[in-house]
PDB file of C-alpha atoms and ligand atoms in Angstrom:
ATOM      1  CA  MET K   1      -8.756 -19.019   1.938  1.00 45.00           C
ATOM      2  CA  PRO K   2      -9.524 -18.167   5.907  1.00 60.00           C
ATOM      3  CA  ALA K   3     -12.149 -14.890   5.754  1.00 77.00           C
ATOM      4  CA  ALA K   4     -10.386 -11.426   6.735  1.00 87.00           C
ATOM      5  CA  ARG K   5     -10.657 -10.248  10.113  1.00 91.00           C
ATOM      6  CA  VAL K   6     -11.088  -6.585   9.954  1.00 94.00           C
ATOM      7  CA  LEU K   7     -11.181  -3.966  12.999  1.00 96.00           C
ATOM      8  CA  ILE K   8     -13.209  -0.683  11.863  1.00 97.00           C
ATOM      9  CA  ILE K   9     -12.109   2.151  14.704  1.00 96.00           C
ATOM     10  CA  GLU K  10     -14.630   5.257  13.585  1.00 96.00           C
ATOM     11  CA  ASP K  11     -16.885   7.087  15.931  1.00 95.00           C
ATOM     12  CA  ASP K  12     -19.188   7.891  12.827  1.00 95.00           C
ATOM     13  CA  THR K  13     -21.819   5.104  12.769  1.00 96.00           C
ATOM     14  CA  ALA K  14     -22.720   5.609   8.992  1.00 95.00           C
ATOM     15  CA  ILE K  15     -19.216   5.190   7.915  1.00 95.00           C
ATOM     16  CA  ARG K  16     -18.647   2.164  10.012  1.00 96.00           C
ATOM     17  CA  SER K  17     -21.471   0.344   8.505  1.00 96.00           C
ATOM     18  CA  VAL K  18     -20.228   1.298   4.898  1.00 95.00           C
ATOM     19  CA  VAL K  19     -17.052  -0.347   6.218  1.00 95.00           C
ATOM     20  CA  ARG K  20     -18.901  -3.038   7.408  1.00 95.00           C
ATOM     21  CA  ALA K  21     -20.988  -3.730   4.240  1.00 94.00           C
ATOM     22  CA  ALA K  22     -17.781  -3.675   2.246  1.00 93.00           C
ATOM     23  CA  VAL K  23     -15.554  -6.055   4.130  1.00 93.00           C
ATOM     24  CA  GLU K  24     -18.903  -8.656   4.797  1.00 92.00           C
ATOM     25  CA  ALA K  25     -19.252  -8.416   0.772  1.00 90.00           C
ATOM     26  CA  ASP K  26     -15.891  -9.771   0.239  1.00 87.00           C
ATOM     27  CA  GLY K  27     -16.582 -12.363   3.092  1.00 88.00           C
ATOM     28  CA  GLY K  28     -14.770 -10.688   5.636  1.00 90.00           C
ATOM     29  CA  ARG K  29     -15.412 -10.573   9.756  1.00 92.00           C
ATOM     30  CA  VAL K  30     -15.708  -7.024  11.250  1.00 95.00           C
ATOM     31  CA  PHE K  31     -15.069  -5.699  14.788  1.00 95.00           C
ATOM     32  CA  GLU K  32     -16.156  -2.143  15.648  1.00 97.00           C
ATOM     33  CA  ALA K  33     -14.823   0.436  18.042  1.00 96.00           C
ATOM     34  CA  ALA K  34     -15.902   3.797  18.144  1.00 96.00           C
ATOM     35  CA  THR K  35     -13.232   5.137  20.412  1.00 96.00           C
ATOM     36  CA  ALA K  36      -9.483   5.092  20.228  1.00 95.00           C
ATOM     37  CA  SER K  37      -9.138   3.661  23.396  1.00 94.00           C
ATOM     38  CA  ALA K  38     -11.793   0.585  22.440  1.00 94.00           C
ATOM     39  CA  GLY K  39      -9.938   0.122  19.527  1.00 95.00           C
ATOM     40  CA  LEU K  40      -6.520  -0.068  20.796  1.00 93.00           C
ATOM     41  CA  GLN K  41      -8.243  -2.735  23.124  1.00 91.00           C
ATOM     42  CA  LEU K  42      -9.988  -4.743  20.323  1.00 92.00           C
ATOM     43  CA  ALA K  43      -6.916  -4.746  18.304  1.00 91.00           C
ATOM     44  CA  ALA K  44      -4.841  -6.455  20.696  1.00 86.00           C
ATOM     45  CA  ALA K  45      -7.800  -8.610  21.903  1.00 85.00           C
ATOM     46  CA  GLU K  46      -8.235  -9.978  18.654  1.00 87.00           C
ATOM     47  CA  ARG K  47      -5.503  -9.624  16.495  1.00 86.00           C
ATOM     48  CA  PRO K  48      -7.214  -8.308  13.318  1.00 90.00           C
ATOM     49  CA  ASP K  49      -5.681  -9.101   9.632  1.00 88.00           C
ATOM     50  CA  LEU K  50      -6.072  -5.234   9.028  1.00 92.00           C
ATOM     51  CA  ILE K  51      -7.452  -2.110  10.650  1.00 94.00           C
ATOM     52  CA  VAL K  52      -9.338   0.820   9.298  1.00 96.00           C
ATOM     53  CA  LEU K  53      -8.744   3.720  11.217  1.00 95.00           C
ATOM     54  CA  ASP K  54     -10.328   6.977  11.252  1.00 93.00           C
ATOM     55  CA  LEU K  55      -8.059  10.089  11.858  1.00 88.00           C
ATOM     56  CA  GLY K  56     -10.649  12.394  13.622  1.00 88.00           C
ATOM     57  CA  LEU K  57     -11.350  10.525  16.911  1.00 92.00           C
ATOM     58  CA  PRO K  58     -13.128  11.986  19.891  1.00 93.00           C
ATOM     59  CA  ASP K  59     -10.567  10.458  22.760  1.00 95.00           C
ATOM     60  CA  ALA K  60      -6.978  11.014  20.929  1.00 92.00           C
ATOM     61  CA  ASP K  61      -5.333  12.061  17.933  1.00 85.00           C
ATOM     62  CA  GLY K  62      -5.641   9.384  14.835  1.00 81.00           C
ATOM     63  CA  ARG K  63      -1.761   9.678  14.384  1.00 82.00           C
ATOM     64  CA  ASP K  64      -1.137   8.738  17.900  1.00 87.00           C
ATOM     65  CA  VAL K  65      -3.445   5.884  17.455  1.00 90.00           C
ATOM     66  CA  CYS K  66      -1.674   4.934  14.515  1.00 88.00           C
ATOM     67  CA  LYS K  67       1.648   4.584  16.044  1.00 85.00           C
ATOM     68  CA  ARG K  68       0.372   3.003  18.856  1.00 89.00           C
ATOM     69  CA  LEU K  69      -1.181   0.357  16.518  1.00 89.00           C
ATOM     70  CA  ARG K  70       1.846   0.043  14.636  1.00 82.00           C
ATOM     71  CA  ALA K  71       3.885  -0.393  18.076  1.00 80.00           C
ATOM     72  CA  GLN K  72       1.427  -3.419  19.014  1.00 79.00           C
ATOM     73  CA  GLY K  73       2.399  -5.470  15.725  1.00 75.00           C
ATOM     74  CA  PRO K  74       2.790  -5.309  12.036  1.00 76.00           C
ATOM     75  CA  VAL K  75      -0.860  -5.340  11.018  1.00 83.00           C
ATOM     76  CA  PRO K  76      -1.765  -3.393   7.901  1.00 87.00           C
ATOM     77  CA  ILE K  77      -3.361  -0.012   8.579  1.00 90.00           C
ATOM     78  CA  LEU K  78      -5.867   1.733   6.090  1.00 92.00           C
ATOM     79  CA  VAL K  79      -6.419   5.482   7.281  1.00 91.00           C
ATOM     80  CA  LEU K  80      -9.552   7.223   6.514  1.00 91.00           C
ATOM     81  CA  SER K  81      -8.603  11.159   6.316  1.00 85.00           C
ATOM     82  CA  ALA K  82     -11.004  13.954   5.550  1.00 80.00           C
ATOM     83  CA  ARG K  83      -7.983  15.914   4.999  1.00 66.00           C
ATOM     84  CA  GLN K  84      -7.218  16.702   1.418  1.00 65.00           C
ATOM     85  CA  GLN K  85      -3.300  17.966   1.574  1.00 63.00           C
ATOM     86  CA  ASP K  86      -0.936  15.651   0.013  1.00 66.00           C
ATOM     87  CA  THR K  87       1.505  16.238   2.619  1.00 68.00           C
ATOM     88  CA  GLU K  88      -0.854  15.031   5.247  1.00 75.00           C
ATOM     89  CA  LYS K  89      -0.831  11.725   3.311  1.00 76.00           C
ATOM     90  CA  ALA K  90       2.871  11.488   2.806  1.00 76.00           C
ATOM     91  CA  SER K  91       3.652  11.959   6.380  1.00 77.00           C
ATOM     92  CA  LEU K  92       0.688   9.674   7.619  1.00 78.00           C
ATOM     93  CA  LEU K  93       2.415   7.031   5.386  1.00 80.00           C
ATOM     94  CA  ASP K  94       5.860   7.851   6.517  1.00 72.00           C
ATOM     95  CA  SER K  95       4.536   7.479  10.233  1.00 68.00           C
ATOM     96  CA  GLY K  96       3.088   3.617   9.886  1.00 77.00           C
ATOM     97  CA  ALA K  97       0.081   3.740   7.946  1.00 84.00           C
ATOM     98  CA  ASP K  98       0.036   1.171   5.210  1.00 83.00           C
ATOM     99  CA  ASP K  99      -2.591   3.214   2.984  1.00 86.00           C
ATOM    100  CA  TYR K 100      -5.076   6.076   3.137  1.00 85.00           C
ATOM    101  CA  LEU K 101      -8.824   6.986   1.912  1.00 89.00           C
ATOM    102  CA  THR K 102      -9.782  10.664   1.650  1.00 87.00           C
ATOM    103  CA  LYS K 103     -13.302  10.806   2.622  1.00 88.00           C
ATOM    104  CA  PRO K 104     -16.035  10.847   0.932  1.00 88.00           C
ATOM    105  CA  PHE K 105     -14.721   7.683  -1.112  1.00 91.00           C
ATOM    106  CA  SER K 106     -16.601   4.849  -2.941  1.00 91.00           C
ATOM    107  CA  THR K 107     -17.289   1.534  -1.749  1.00 91.00           C
ATOM    108  CA  LEU K 108     -15.949   0.116  -4.850  1.00 90.00           C
ATOM    109  CA  GLU K 109     -12.693   1.912  -4.241  1.00 90.00           C
ATOM    110  CA  LEU K 110     -12.861   0.865  -0.459  1.00 92.00           C
ATOM    111  CA  ARG K 111     -13.468  -2.674  -1.343  1.00 91.00           C
ATOM    112  CA  ALA K 112     -10.319  -2.463  -3.614  1.00 88.00           C
ATOM    113  CA  ARG K 113      -8.115  -1.049  -0.834  1.00 89.00           C
ATOM    114  CA  LEU K 114      -9.461  -3.273   1.667  1.00 89.00           C
ATOM    115  CA  ARG K 115      -8.881  -6.387  -0.717  1.00 86.00           C
ATOM    116  CA  ALA K 116      -5.304  -5.079  -1.770  1.00 83.00           C
ATOM    117  CA  GLN K 117      -4.258  -4.689   2.035  1.00 83.00           C
ATOM    118  CA  VAL K 118      -5.507  -8.130   2.897  1.00 81.00           C
ATOM    119  CA  ARG K 119      -3.577  -9.841  -0.103  1.00 76.00           C
ATOM    120  CA  ARG K 120      -0.407  -7.621   1.119  1.00 73.00           C
ATOM    121  CA  ALA K 121      -0.701  -9.124   4.776  1.00 72.00           C
ATOM    122  CA  ARG K 122      -1.132 -12.518   3.437  1.00 69.00           C
ATOM    123  CA  MET K 123       2.002 -12.252   1.285  1.00 64.00           C
ATOM    124  CA  LEU K 124       4.245 -10.378   3.855  1.00 61.00           C
ATOM    125  CA  ARG K 125       3.283 -13.291   6.660  1.00 59.00           C
ATOM    126  CA  GLY K 126       3.300 -16.085   4.179  1.00 51.00           C
ATOM    127  CA  THR K 127       6.533 -18.427   3.791  1.00 43.00           C
ATOM    128  CA  GLU K 128       6.182 -17.391  -0.117  1.00 47.00           C
ATOM    129  CA  HIS K 129       7.286 -13.742   0.242  1.00 52.00           C
ATOM    130  CA  ASP K 130      10.199 -14.784  -2.360  1.00 68.00           C
ATOM    131  CA  ALA K 131       8.029 -16.382  -4.451  1.00 77.00           C
ATOM    132  CA  PRO K 132       7.476 -14.832  -7.873  1.00 84.00           C
ATOM    133  CA  LEU K 133       4.859 -11.982  -8.129  1.00 85.00           C
ATOM    134  CA  ARG K 134       2.677 -12.465 -11.455  1.00 84.00           C
ATOM    135  CA  THR K 135       0.651  -9.722 -12.286  1.00 83.00           C
ATOM    136  CA  ALA K 136      -0.726  -8.389 -15.924  1.00 76.00           C
ATOM    137  CA  GLY K 137       1.563 -10.393 -18.094  1.00 82.00           C
ATOM    138  CA  LEU K 138       4.438  -9.185 -15.713  1.00 88.00           C
ATOM    139  CA  ILE K 139       6.431 -11.807 -13.898  1.00 90.00           C
ATOM    140  CA  VAL K 140       8.846 -10.306 -11.183  1.00 89.00           C
ATOM    141  CA  ASP K 141      11.289 -13.253  -9.897  1.00 88.00           C
ATOM    142  CA  PHE K 142      13.193 -11.600  -6.581  1.00 83.00           C
ATOM    143  CA  GLU K 143      15.699 -14.807  -6.373  1.00 80.00           C
ATOM    144  CA  ARG K 144      16.206 -14.973  -9.746  1.00 83.00           C
ATOM    145  CA  ARG K 145      16.484 -10.954  -9.966  1.00 84.00           C
ATOM    146  CA  SER K 146      14.507 -11.126 -13.225  1.00 88.00           C
ATOM    147  CA  VAL K 147      11.668  -9.223 -15.039  1.00 92.00           C
ATOM    148  CA  ARG K 148       9.518 -11.385 -18.023  1.00 93.00           C
ATOM    149  CA  ARG K 149       6.602  -9.552 -19.581  1.00 91.00           C
ATOM    150  CA  ASN K 150       4.522 -11.798 -21.909  1.00 88.00           C
ATOM    151  CA  ASP K 151       7.039 -14.269 -21.749  1.00 86.00           C
ATOM    152  CA  GLN K 152      10.018 -11.931 -23.058  1.00 91.00           C
ATOM    153  CA  GLU K 153      13.178 -11.191 -20.712  1.00 93.00           C
ATOM    154  CA  ILE K 154      13.358  -7.740 -19.819  1.00 93.00           C
ATOM    155  CA  HIS K 155      16.672  -6.339 -19.030  1.00 91.00           C
ATOM    156  CA  LEU K 156      16.529  -3.784 -16.393  1.00 89.00           C
ATOM    157  CA  THR K 157      19.802  -1.679 -15.506  1.00 86.00           C
ATOM    158  CA  PRO K 158      20.510  -2.137 -11.535  1.00 82.00           C
ATOM    159  CA  THR K 159      18.655   1.203 -10.335  1.00 84.00           C
ATOM    160  CA  GLU K 160      15.549   0.296 -12.432  1.00 90.00           C
ATOM    161  CA  TRP K 161      15.684  -3.050 -10.664  1.00 89.00           C
ATOM    162  CA  THR K 162      16.045  -1.697  -7.420  1.00 87.00           C
ATOM    163  CA  LEU K 163      13.165   0.559  -7.890  1.00 92.00           C
ATOM    164  CA  LEU K 164      10.829  -2.111  -9.244  1.00 93.00           C
ATOM    165  CA  GLN K 165      11.783  -4.011  -6.330  1.00 89.00           C
ATOM    166  CA  ALA K 166      11.074  -1.302  -3.876  1.00 88.00           C
ATOM    167  CA  LEU K 167       7.846  -1.150  -5.121  1.00 92.00           C
ATOM    168  CA  ALA K 168       6.830  -4.790  -6.115  1.00 88.00           C
ATOM    169  CA  ARG K 169       7.638  -6.113  -2.800  1.00 82.00           C
ATOM    170  CA  ASP K 170       5.159  -3.458  -1.388  1.00 82.00           C
ATOM    171  CA  ALA K 171       2.316  -4.377  -4.226  1.00 84.00           C
ATOM    172  CA  GLY K 172      -1.065  -2.837  -3.014  1.00 83.00           C
ATOM    173  CA  ARG K 173       0.572  -0.372  -0.920  1.00 85.00           C
ATOM    174  CA  THR K 174       1.502   3.480  -1.669  1.00 88.00           C
ATOM    175  CA  VAL K 175       5.222   4.129  -1.328  1.00 89.00           C
ATOM    176  CA  THR K 176       5.892   7.261  -0.534  1.00 87.00           C
ATOM    177  CA  HIS K 177       8.727   9.492  -2.525  1.00 88.00           C
ATOM    178  CA  ASP K 178      11.158   9.714   0.735  1.00 84.00           C
ATOM    179  CA  GLN K 179      10.944   5.931   1.417  1.00 83.00           C
ATOM    180  CA  LEU K 180      11.471   5.216  -2.038  1.00 87.00           C
ATOM    181  CA  PHE K 181      14.103   7.626  -2.364  1.00 85.00           C
ATOM    182  CA  ALA K 182      15.734   6.387   0.659  1.00 78.00           C
ATOM    183  CA  ARG K 183      15.330   2.435  -0.349  1.00 79.00           C
ATOM    184  CA  VAL K 184      16.637   3.190  -3.789  1.00 83.00           C
ATOM    185  CA  TRP K 185      19.372   5.707  -3.954  1.00 77.00           C
ATOM    186  CA  GLY K 186      20.003   6.053   0.214  1.00 70.00           C
ATOM    187  CA  ARG K 187      19.352  10.016   1.210  1.00 63.00           C
ATOM    188  CA  GLU K 188      22.720  11.751  -0.195  1.00 54.00           C
ATOM    189  CA  TYR K 189      20.995  13.094  -3.253  1.00 57.00           C
ATOM    190  CA  GLY K 190      19.013  16.040  -3.523  1.00 70.00           C
ATOM    191  CA  ASP K 191      15.297  15.946  -5.054  1.00 79.00           C
ATOM    192  CA  ALA K 192      13.673  12.783  -4.834  1.00 80.00           C
ATOM    193  CA  GLN K 193      10.707  13.521  -6.871  1.00 83.00           C
ATOM    194  CA  LYS K 194      12.819  14.524  -9.921  1.00 83.00           C
ATOM    195  CA  TYR K 195      14.795  11.554  -9.670  1.00 83.00           C
ATOM    196  CA  LEU K 196      11.866   9.682  -9.278  1.00 91.00           C
ATOM    197  CA  ARG K 197      10.098  10.867 -12.259  1.00 91.00           C
ATOM    198  CA  VAL K 198      12.989   9.682 -14.569  1.00 89.00           C
ATOM    199  CA  TYR K 199      13.267   6.452 -13.611  1.00 91.00           C
ATOM    200  CA  ILE K 200       9.892   5.495 -12.766  1.00 96.00           C
ATOM    201  CA  ALA K 201       9.242   6.551 -16.779  1.00 95.00           C
ATOM    202  CA  GLN K 202      12.099   4.656 -17.837  1.00 93.00           C
ATOM    203  CA  LEU K 203      10.645   1.359 -16.146  1.00 95.00           C
ATOM    204  CA  ARG K 204       7.288   2.199 -17.315  1.00 96.00           C
ATOM    205  CA  ARG K 205       8.805   2.359 -20.497  1.00 95.00           C
ATOM    206  CA  LYS K 206      10.179  -0.995 -20.183  1.00 94.00           C
ATOM    207  CA  ILE K 207       7.235  -3.179 -18.484  1.00 93.00           C
ATOM    208  CA  GLU K 208       3.812  -1.262 -19.053  1.00 92.00           C
ATOM    209  CA  GLY K 209       1.737  -2.416 -22.192  1.00 88.00           C
ATOM    210  CA  ASP K 210       0.991   1.577 -22.656  1.00 91.00           C
ATOM    211  CA  PRO K 211       3.582   3.589 -20.627  1.00 92.00           C
ATOM    212  CA  LEU K 212       1.379   6.608 -20.887  1.00 92.00           C
ATOM    213  CA  ARG K 213      -1.599   4.806 -19.424  1.00 93.00           C
ATOM    214  CA  PRO K 214       0.414   2.958 -16.625  1.00 93.00           C
ATOM    215  CA  VAL K 215      -1.666  -0.116 -14.908  1.00 91.00           C
ATOM    216  CA  LEU K 216       1.288  -1.706 -12.608  1.00 93.00           C
ATOM    217  CA  ILE K 217       3.205   1.475 -11.468  1.00 95.00           C
ATOM    218  CA  VAL K 218       0.361   4.086 -10.649  1.00 94.00           C
ATOM    219  CA  THR K 219       0.716   7.548  -9.719  1.00 94.00           C
ATOM    220  CA  GLU K 220      -0.288   9.055  -6.240  1.00 90.00           C
ATOM    221  CA  PRO K 221      -0.048  12.757  -7.061  1.00 90.00           C
ATOM    222  CA  GLY K 222       2.093  14.589  -4.369  1.00 87.00           C
ATOM    223  CA  VAL K 223       2.818  11.316  -2.278  1.00 89.00           C
ATOM    224  CA  GLY K 224       4.472   8.737  -3.979  1.00 92.00           C
ATOM    225  CA  TYR K 225       3.967   5.445  -6.383  1.00 95.00           C
ATOM    226  CA  ARG K 226       1.931   2.085  -5.786  1.00 93.00           C
ATOM    227  CA  PHE K 227       2.785  -1.086  -7.774  1.00 93.00           C
ATOM    228  CA  CYS K 228      -0.850  -2.702  -8.043  1.00 88.00           C
ATOM    229  CA  ALA K 229      -1.139  -6.071  -6.163  1.00 69.00           C
ATOM    230  CA  PRO K 230      -1.862  -9.110  -8.352  1.00 62.00           C
ATOM    231  CA  GLU K 231      -5.514 -10.205  -8.174  1.00 61.00           C
ATOM    232  CA  PRO K 232      -5.332 -13.653  -6.934  1.00 49.00           C
TER     233      PRO K 232
HETATM  234 CA1   CA N   1     -14.463  10.762  13.034  1.00 81.06          CA
END
C-alpha cells in the first residue's frame, strides 16, 4: 500500500509537529502550510490523500477554507478545532469536513482518526466500493443487501438496512443526525434525534455483541453516529 500523503494546514508549529510525527509513525508523508493561502496552493499542487485543517488560521476563516478545499475535490478533511460546542461540530461536518478533533487531543486518537480517513479515502477511490464490508465478526454485503454476524444471517427491516447502509458506506466518518435523517427518512418528519435513538438501538441489538457497549456503531454525543471502519 503506498504511503499516505497528508497536508497539514495549521499556524501552530507545535501542533504541526505532533501531526507530522503521527503521520510519519504510520509511514506517511507530510506537507506543511502555516496559512490558508499556502494550504490551498499546496492542496492544488500536491493532491494529498488527506488534509488536516486547523479552524483558527491567521489569514482566513477555517470554515471558508474548508469549503474551498471541498470545491477542489473529494479529499477527506479532518478539522482541528479548539471550540467545544457540539452544534459547531455538526455544522462543520454538514459543511464538508469529514471528521473533527477537538484540541487538546491524544496522539493515539489522532493516529486512529488519520488511519480511518486514509482507509475511507481508499475505499471511496477504489473500484471495490461495493465490496462487502467486514469488521468485528460482521459482514455487510451491499450488493446482496445482506448482513451476517458470526456466520449467522441477520434479518433487518428496510429502515434498519437503509440506516446501516448509510452508516457503513461512510465507515470511519461521523455522520450527523441531519445527514442520517435525510438519507434514511427524507426530511419530512420531525425530531431526527428521537427517530435515530430508537432505530440505532434496534440496530445495535441485532448487530452488536453487547448492545450496551457498542463497538460498531459509536455515538458522537450531540453530533451523530460513526460506524467503526474495519482494520485492514
Ligand atoms: Ca491556529
